[in-house]
Coordinates of N, CA and C in Angstrom, one line a residue:
Chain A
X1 N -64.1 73.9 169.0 CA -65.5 74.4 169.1 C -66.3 73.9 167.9
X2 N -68.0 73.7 168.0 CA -68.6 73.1 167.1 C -68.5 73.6 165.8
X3 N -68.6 74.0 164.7 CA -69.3 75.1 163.6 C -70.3 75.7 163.5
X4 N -71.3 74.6 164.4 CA -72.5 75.4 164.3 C -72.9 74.4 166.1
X5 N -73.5 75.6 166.5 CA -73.9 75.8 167.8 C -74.9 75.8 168.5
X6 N -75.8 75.1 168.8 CA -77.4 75.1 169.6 C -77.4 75.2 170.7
X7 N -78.3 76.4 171.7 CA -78.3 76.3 172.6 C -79.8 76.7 173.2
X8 N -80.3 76.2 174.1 CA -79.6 74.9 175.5 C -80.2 73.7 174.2
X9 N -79.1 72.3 175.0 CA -79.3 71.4 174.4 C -80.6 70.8 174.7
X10 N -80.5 70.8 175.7 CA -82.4 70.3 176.8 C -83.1 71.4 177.2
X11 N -84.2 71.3 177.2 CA -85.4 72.4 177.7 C -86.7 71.6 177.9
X12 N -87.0 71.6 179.1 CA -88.5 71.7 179.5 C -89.0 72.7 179.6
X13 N -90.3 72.9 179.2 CA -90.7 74.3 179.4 C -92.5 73.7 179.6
X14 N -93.3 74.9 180.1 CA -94.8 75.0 180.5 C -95.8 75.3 178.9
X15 N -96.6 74.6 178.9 CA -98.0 75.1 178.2 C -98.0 76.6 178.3
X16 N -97.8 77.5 177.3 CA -97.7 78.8 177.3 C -96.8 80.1 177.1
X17 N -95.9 79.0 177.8 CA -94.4 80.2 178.2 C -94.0 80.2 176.2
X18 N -93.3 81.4 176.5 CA -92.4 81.6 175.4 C -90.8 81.2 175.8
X19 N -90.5 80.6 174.5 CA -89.0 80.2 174.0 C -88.6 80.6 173.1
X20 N -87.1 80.5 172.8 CA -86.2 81.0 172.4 C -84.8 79.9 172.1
X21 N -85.1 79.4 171.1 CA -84.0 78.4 171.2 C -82.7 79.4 170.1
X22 N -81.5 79.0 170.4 CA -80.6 79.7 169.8 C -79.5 79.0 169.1
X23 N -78.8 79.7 167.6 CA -77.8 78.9 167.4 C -76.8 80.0 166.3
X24 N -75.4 79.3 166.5 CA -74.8 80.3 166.1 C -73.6 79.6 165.0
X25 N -72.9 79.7 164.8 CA -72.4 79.5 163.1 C -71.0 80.0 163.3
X26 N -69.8 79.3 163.1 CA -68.8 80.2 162.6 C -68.0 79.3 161.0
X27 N -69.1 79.2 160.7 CA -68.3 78.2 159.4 C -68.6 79.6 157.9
X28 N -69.0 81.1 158.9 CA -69.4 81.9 157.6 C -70.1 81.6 156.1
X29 N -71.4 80.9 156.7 CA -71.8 80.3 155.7 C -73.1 81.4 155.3
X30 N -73.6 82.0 154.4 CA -74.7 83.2 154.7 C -76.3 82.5 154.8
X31 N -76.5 80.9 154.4 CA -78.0 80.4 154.4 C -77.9 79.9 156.1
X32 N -78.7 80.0 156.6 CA -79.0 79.3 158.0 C -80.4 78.8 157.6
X33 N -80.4 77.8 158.7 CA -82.3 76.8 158.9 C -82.6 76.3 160.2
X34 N -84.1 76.5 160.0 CA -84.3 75.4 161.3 C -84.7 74.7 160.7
X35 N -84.9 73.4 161.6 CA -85.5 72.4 161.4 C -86.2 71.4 162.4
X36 N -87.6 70.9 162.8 CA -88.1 69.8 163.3 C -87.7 68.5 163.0
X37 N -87.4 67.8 164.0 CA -87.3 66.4 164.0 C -88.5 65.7 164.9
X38 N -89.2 64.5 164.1 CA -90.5 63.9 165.3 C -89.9 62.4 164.4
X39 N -90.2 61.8 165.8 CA -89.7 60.2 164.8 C -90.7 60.0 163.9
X40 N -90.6 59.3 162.5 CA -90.6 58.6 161.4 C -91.5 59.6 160.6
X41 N -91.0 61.0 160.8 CA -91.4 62.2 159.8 C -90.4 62.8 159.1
X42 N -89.2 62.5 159.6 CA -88.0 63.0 159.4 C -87.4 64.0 159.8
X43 N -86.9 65.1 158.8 CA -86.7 66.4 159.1 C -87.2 67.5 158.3
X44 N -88.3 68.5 159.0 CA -89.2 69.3 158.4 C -89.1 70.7 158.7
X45 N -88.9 71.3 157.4 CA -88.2 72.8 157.4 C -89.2 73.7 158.6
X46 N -88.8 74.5 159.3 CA -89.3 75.8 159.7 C -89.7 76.9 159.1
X47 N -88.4 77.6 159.3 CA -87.8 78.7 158.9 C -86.1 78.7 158.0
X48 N -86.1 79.5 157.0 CA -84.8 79.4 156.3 C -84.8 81.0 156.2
X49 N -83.2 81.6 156.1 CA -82.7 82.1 155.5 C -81.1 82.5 154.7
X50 N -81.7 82.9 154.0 CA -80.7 83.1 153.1 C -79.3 84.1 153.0
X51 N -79.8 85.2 153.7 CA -78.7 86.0 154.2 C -79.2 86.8 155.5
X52 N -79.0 87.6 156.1 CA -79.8 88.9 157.4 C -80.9 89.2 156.9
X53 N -81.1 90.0 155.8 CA -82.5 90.7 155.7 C -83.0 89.5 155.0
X54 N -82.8 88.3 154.8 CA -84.0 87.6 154.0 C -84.3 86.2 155.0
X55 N -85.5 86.3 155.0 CA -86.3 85.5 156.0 C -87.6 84.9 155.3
X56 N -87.4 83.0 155.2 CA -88.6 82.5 154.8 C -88.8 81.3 155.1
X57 N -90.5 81.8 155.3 CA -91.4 80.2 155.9 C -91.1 78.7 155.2
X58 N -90.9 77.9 156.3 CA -90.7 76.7 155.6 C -92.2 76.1 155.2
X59 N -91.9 74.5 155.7 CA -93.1 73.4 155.6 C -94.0 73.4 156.6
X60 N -93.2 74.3 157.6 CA -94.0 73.7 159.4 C -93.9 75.5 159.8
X61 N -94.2 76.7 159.3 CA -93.5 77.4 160.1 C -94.9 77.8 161.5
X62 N -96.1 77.6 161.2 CA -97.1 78.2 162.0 C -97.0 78.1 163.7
X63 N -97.2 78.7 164.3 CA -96.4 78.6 165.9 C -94.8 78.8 166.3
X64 N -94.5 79.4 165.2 CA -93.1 79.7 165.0 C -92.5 81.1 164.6
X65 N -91.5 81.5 165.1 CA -90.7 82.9 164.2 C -89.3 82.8 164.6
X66 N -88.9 83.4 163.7 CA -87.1 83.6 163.9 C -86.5 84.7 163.7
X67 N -85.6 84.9 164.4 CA -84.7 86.2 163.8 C -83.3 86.0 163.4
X68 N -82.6 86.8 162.4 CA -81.4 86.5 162.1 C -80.4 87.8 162.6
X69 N -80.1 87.8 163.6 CA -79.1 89.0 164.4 C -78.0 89.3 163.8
X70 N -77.6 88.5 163.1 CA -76.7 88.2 162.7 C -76.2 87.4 161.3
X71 N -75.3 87.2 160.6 CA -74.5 86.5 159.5 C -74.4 85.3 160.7
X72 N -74.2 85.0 161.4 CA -73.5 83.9 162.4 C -74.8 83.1 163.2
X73 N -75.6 84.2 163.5 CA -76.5 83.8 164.7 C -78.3 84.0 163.8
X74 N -78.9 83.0 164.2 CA -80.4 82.5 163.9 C -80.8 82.1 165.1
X75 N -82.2 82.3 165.7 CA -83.0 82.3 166.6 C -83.8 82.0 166.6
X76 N -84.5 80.6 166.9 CA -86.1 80.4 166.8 C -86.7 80.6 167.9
X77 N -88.5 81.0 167.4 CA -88.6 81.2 169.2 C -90.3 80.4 168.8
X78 N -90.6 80.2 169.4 CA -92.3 79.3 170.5 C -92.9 80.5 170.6
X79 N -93.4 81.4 170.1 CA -94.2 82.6 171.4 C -95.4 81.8 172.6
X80 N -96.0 80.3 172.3 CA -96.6 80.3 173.1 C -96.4 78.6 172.7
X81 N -96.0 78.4 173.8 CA -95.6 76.7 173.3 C -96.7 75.7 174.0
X82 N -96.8 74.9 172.5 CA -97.9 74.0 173.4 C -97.2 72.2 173.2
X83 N -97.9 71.7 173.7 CA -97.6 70.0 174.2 C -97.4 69.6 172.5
X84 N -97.7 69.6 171.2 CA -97.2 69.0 169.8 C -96.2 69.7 169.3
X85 N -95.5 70.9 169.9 CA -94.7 71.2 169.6 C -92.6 70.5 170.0
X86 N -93.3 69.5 171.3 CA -91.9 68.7 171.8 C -91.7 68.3 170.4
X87 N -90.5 68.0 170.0 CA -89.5 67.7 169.5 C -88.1 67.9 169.5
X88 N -87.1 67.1 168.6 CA -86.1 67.6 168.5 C -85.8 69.2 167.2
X89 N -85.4 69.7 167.5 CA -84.4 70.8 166.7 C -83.4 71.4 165.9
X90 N -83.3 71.4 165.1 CA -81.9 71.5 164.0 C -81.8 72.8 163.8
X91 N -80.7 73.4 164.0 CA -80.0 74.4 163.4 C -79.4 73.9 162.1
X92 N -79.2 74.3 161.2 CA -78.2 73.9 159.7 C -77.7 75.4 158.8
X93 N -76.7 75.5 158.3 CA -76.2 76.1 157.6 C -75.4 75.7 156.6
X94 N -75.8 76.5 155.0 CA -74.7 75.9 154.0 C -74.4 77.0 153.0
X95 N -73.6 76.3 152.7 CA -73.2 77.5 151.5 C -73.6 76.5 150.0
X96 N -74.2 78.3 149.1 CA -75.1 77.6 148.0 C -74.9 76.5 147.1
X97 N -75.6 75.1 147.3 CA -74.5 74.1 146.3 C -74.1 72.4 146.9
X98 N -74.0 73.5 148.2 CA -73.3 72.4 148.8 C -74.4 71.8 149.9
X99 N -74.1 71.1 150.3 CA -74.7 70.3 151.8 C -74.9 71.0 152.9
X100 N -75.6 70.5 153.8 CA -75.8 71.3 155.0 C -74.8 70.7 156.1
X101 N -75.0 72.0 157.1 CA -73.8 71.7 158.3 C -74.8 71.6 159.4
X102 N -74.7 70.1 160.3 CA -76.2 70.6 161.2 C -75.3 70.7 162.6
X103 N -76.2 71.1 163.8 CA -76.1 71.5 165.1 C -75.8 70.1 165.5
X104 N -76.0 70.3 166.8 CA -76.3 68.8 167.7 C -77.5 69.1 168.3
X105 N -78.5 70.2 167.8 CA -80.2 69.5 168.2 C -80.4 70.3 170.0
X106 N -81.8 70.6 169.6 CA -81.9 71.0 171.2 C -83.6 70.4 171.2
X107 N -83.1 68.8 172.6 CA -84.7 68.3 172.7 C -85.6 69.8 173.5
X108 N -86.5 69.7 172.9 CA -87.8 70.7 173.5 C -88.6 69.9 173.5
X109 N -88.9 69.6 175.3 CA -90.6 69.1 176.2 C -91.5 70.2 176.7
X110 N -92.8 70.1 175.9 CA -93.9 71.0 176.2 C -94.5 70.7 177.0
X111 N -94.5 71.0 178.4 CA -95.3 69.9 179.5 C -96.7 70.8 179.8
Chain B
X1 N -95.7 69.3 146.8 CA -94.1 69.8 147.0 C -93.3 68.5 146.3
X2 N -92.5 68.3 146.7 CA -91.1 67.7 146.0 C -91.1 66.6 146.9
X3 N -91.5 65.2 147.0 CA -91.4 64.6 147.9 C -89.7 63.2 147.5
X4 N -89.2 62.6 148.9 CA -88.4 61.7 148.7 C -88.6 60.6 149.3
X5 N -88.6 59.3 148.2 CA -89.6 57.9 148.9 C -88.1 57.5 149.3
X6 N -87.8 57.0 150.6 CA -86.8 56.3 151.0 C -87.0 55.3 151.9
X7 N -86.0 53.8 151.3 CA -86.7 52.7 151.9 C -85.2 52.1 151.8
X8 N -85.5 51.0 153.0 CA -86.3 50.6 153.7 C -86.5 51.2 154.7
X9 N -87.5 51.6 155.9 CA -87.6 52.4 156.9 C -86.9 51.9 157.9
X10 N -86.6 50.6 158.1 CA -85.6 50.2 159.3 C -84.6 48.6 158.8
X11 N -83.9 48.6 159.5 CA -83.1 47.4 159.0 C -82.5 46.9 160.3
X12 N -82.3 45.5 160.5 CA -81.6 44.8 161.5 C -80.9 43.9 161.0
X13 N -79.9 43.8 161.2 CA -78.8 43.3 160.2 C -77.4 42.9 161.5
X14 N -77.3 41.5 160.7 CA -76.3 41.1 161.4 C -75.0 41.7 161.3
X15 N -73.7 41.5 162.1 CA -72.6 42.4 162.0 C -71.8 41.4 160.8
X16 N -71.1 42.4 159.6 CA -70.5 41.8 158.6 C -71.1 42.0 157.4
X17 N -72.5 41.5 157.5 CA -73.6 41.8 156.1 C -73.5 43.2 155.6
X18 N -73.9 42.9 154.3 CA -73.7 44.7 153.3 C -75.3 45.2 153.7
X19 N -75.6 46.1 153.5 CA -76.9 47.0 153.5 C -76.8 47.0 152.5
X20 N -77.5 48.0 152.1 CA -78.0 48.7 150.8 C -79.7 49.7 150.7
X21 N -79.8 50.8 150.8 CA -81.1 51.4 151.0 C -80.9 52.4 149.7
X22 N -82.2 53.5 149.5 CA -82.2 53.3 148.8 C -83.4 55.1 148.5
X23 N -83.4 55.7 147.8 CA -84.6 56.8 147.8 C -84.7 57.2 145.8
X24 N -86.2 57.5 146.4 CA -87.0 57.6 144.7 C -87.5 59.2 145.1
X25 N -87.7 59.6 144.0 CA -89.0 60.8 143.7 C -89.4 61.0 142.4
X26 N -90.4 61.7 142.3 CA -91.0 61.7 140.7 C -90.1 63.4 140.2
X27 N -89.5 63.8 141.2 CA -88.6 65.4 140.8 C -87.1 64.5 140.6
X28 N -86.6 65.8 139.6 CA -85.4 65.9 138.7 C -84.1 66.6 140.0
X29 N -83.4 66.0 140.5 CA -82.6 67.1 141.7 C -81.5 67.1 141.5
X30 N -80.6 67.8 141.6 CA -79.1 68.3 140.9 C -78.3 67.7 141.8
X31 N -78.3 67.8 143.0 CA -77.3 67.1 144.2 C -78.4 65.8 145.3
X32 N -77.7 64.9 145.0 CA -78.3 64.0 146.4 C -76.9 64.3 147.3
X33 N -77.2 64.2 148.5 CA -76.8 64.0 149.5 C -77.3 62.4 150.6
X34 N -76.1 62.3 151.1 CA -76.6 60.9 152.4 C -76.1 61.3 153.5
X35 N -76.9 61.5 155.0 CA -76.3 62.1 156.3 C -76.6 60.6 157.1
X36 N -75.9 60.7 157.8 CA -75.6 59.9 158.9 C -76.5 60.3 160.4
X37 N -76.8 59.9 161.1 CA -77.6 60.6 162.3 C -77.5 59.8 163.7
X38 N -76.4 60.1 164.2 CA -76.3 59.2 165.9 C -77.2 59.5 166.1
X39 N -77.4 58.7 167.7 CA -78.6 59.2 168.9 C -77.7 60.7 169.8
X40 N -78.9 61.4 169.4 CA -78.4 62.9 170.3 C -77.7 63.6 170.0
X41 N -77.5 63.3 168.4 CA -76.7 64.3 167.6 C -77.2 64.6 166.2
X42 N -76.6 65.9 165.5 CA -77.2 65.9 164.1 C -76.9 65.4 163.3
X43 N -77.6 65.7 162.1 CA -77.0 64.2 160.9 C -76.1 64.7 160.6
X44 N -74.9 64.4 159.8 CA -73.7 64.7 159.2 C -73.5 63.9 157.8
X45 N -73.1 64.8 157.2 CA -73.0 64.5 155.8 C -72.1 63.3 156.0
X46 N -72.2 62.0 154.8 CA -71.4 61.3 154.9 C -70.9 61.6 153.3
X47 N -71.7 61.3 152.4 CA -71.8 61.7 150.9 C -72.2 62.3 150.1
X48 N -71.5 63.1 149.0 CA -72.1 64.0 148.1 C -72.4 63.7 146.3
X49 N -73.1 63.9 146.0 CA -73.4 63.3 144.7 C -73.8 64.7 144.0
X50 N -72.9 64.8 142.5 CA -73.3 65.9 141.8 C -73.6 65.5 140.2
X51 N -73.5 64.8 140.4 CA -73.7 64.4 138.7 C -74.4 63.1 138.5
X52 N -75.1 63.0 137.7 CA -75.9 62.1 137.4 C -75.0 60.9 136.8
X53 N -75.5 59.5 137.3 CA -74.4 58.6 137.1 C -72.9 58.6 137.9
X54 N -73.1 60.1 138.8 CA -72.0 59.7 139.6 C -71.9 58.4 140.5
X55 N -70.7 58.0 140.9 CA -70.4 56.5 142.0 C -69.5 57.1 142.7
X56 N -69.4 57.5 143.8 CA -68.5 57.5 144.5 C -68.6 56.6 146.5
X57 N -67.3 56.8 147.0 CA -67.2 55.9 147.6 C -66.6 56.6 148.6
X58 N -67.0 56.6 150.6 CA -66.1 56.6 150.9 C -66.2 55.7 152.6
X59 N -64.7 54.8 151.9 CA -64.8 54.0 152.9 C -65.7 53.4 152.5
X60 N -66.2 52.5 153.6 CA -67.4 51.0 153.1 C -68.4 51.7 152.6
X61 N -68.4 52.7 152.6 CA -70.0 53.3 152.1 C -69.7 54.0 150.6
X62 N -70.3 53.4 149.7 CA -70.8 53.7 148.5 C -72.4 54.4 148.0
X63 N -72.2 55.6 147.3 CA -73.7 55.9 147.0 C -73.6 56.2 145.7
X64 N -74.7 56.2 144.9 CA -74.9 56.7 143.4 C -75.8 57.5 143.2
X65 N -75.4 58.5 142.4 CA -76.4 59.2 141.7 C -77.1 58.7 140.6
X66 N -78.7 58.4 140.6 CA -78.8 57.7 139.7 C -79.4 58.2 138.4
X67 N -79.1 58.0 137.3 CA -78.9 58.2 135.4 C -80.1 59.3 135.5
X68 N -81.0 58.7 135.6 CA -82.5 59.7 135.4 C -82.1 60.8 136.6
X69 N -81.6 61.3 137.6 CA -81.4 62.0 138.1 C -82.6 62.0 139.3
X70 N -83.4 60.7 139.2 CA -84.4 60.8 140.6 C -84.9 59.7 141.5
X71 N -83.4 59.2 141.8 CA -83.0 58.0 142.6 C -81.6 58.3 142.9
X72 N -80.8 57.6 144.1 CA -80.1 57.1 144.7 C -80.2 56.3 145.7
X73 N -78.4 55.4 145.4 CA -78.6 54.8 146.6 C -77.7 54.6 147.2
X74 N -77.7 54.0 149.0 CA -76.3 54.3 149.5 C -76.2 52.2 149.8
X75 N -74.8 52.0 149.7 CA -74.4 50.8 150.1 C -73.3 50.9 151.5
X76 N -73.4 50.5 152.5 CA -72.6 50.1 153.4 C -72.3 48.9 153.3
X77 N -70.8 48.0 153.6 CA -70.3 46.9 152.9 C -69.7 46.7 154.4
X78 N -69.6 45.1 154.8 CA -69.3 44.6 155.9 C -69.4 45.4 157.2
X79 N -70.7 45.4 157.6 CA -71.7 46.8 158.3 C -70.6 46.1 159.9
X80 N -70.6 47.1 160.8 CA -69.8 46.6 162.1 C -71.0 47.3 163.0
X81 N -70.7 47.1 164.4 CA -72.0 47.8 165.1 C -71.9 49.5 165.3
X82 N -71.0 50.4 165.0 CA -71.0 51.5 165.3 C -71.7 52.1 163.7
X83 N -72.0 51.6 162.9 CA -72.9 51.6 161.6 C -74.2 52.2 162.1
X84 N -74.4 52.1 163.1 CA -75.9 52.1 164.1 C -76.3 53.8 164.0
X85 N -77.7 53.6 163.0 CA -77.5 55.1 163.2 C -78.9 55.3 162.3
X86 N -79.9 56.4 162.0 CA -80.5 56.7 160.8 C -79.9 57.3 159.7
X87 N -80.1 56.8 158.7 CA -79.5 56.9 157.6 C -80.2 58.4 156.4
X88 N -80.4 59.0 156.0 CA -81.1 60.3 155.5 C -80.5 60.3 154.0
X89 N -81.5 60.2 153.3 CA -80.8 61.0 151.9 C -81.5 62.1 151.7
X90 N -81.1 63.1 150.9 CA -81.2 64.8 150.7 C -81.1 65.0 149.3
X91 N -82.5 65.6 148.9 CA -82.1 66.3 147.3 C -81.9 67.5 147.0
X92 N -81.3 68.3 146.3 CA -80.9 69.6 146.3 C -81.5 69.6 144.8
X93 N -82.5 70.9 144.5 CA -82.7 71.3 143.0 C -82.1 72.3 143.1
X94 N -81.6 72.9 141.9 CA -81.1 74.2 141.8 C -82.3 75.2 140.5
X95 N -83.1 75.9 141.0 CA -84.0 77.0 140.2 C -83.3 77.9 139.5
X96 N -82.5 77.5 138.4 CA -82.2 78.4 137.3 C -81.1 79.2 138.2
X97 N -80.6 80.3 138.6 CA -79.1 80.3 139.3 C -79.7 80.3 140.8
X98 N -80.6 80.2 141.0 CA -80.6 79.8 142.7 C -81.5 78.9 143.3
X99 N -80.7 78.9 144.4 CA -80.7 77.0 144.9 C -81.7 77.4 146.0
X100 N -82.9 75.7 145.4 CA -84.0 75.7 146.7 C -83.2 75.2 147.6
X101 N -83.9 74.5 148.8 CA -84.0 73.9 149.7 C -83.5 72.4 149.5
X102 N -83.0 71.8 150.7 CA -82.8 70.3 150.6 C -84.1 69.9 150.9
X103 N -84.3 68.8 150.1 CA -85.3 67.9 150.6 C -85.1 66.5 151.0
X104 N -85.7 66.1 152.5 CA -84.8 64.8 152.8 C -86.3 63.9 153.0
X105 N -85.5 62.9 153.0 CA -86.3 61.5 153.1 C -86.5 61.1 154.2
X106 N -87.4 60.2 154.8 CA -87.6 60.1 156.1 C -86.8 59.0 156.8
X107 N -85.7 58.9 156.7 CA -84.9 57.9 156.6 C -85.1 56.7 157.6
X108 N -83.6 55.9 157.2 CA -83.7 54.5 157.3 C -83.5 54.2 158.5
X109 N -83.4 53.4 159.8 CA -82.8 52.9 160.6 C -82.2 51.5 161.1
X110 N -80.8 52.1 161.0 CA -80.0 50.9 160.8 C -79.7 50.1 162.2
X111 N -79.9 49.1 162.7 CA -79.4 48.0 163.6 C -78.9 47.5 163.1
X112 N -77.9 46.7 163.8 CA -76.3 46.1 163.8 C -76.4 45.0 165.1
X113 N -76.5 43.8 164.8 CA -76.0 43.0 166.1 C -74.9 42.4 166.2
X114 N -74.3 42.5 166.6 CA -72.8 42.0 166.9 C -73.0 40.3 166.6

């Protein structure tokens, strides 16, 4: 099994609808992240945190929220997704110091 | 914010030739990192750099931490086509005992022709 987890890997979704992309961790690491990917911008924070109760806005977070259910599991969600929001998606987790551990990404199409 | 200039933005390079790329900022960062990034998958660390003037190596790929602490670079040496990939370097500051964010560079893309 991976370390860290992204799920669904693909998603189309509508002008509107709410999403929920998901990802989960067993490398017990306590920082989790999202992250955007758009070609030749790189990779651009969301949401980070640091342990359960601590939750903070990245570089990009507007049209965005997350929850942390868990030490293991982080949740980003769209509440209302629009068409500049397609991208790719990173889940990452690290422990303090060290490097990040990333997902394998979930493409999101806002049609 | 903390930005990371990384260059070259893409490379096409015959199979055998060395690379070499490369990232600046005008910030002081305690750890560079270099990830690797297939198509349809996340980047993955390839190297870690913690010390200023570090050199370490693994396999054909060499990176440095560089002296002033606000550069590195990574070298790939007799590149083959599965080299094929974007390349990312990452800076880590650490704020007195706790650690920001990485900050990555918009990295490189590497082509390989056989």
């Amino acid at each position: 099994d991976a370390d860290v987890t992204q799920t669904p890997r693909n998603r189309i979704t509508k002008t509107g609808k709410r999403i929920m992309l998901e990802c989960s961790q067993t490398k017990g690491h306590d920082r989790m992240y999202w992250y955007r990917q758009d070609p030749g911008l790189g990779l651009r924070l969301i949401y980070y945190s640091f342990d359960v109760k601590d939750i903070n806005k990245g570089e990009i977070s507007d049209g965005y929220s997350v929850s942390r259910q868990a030490q293991a599991k982080f949740s980003l969600s769209l509440e209302s997704a629009i068409p500049n929001q397609t991208a790719l998606y990173f889940c990452a987790t690290s422990f303090p110091g060290y490097g990040y551990t990333f997902g394998s990404g979930t493409r999101l199409t806002v049609v | 914010g903390q930005q990371l200039n990384q260059s070259p933005q893409s490379m096409f390079i015959q199979e055998g030739e060395d690379v070499s790329m490369n990232c600046t900022s005008s910030s002081i960062f305690n750890t560079w990192l270099w990830y690797k990034q297939e198509p349809g998958e996340g980047p993955v660390l390839l190297i870690a750099l913690y010390k200023a003037g570090e050199l370490t190596s693994n396999g054909r790929l060499t990176a440095q931490f560089g002296i002033t602490r606000k550069d590195s670079f990574l070298n790939i040496s007799a590149s083959i086509p599965s080299d094929v990939g974007i390349y990312f370097c990452a800076g880590l500051i650490n704020y007195g005992g706790s650690q920001g964010n990485l900050i990555f560079g918009k990295g490189t893309k590497l082509s390989v022709k056989p």
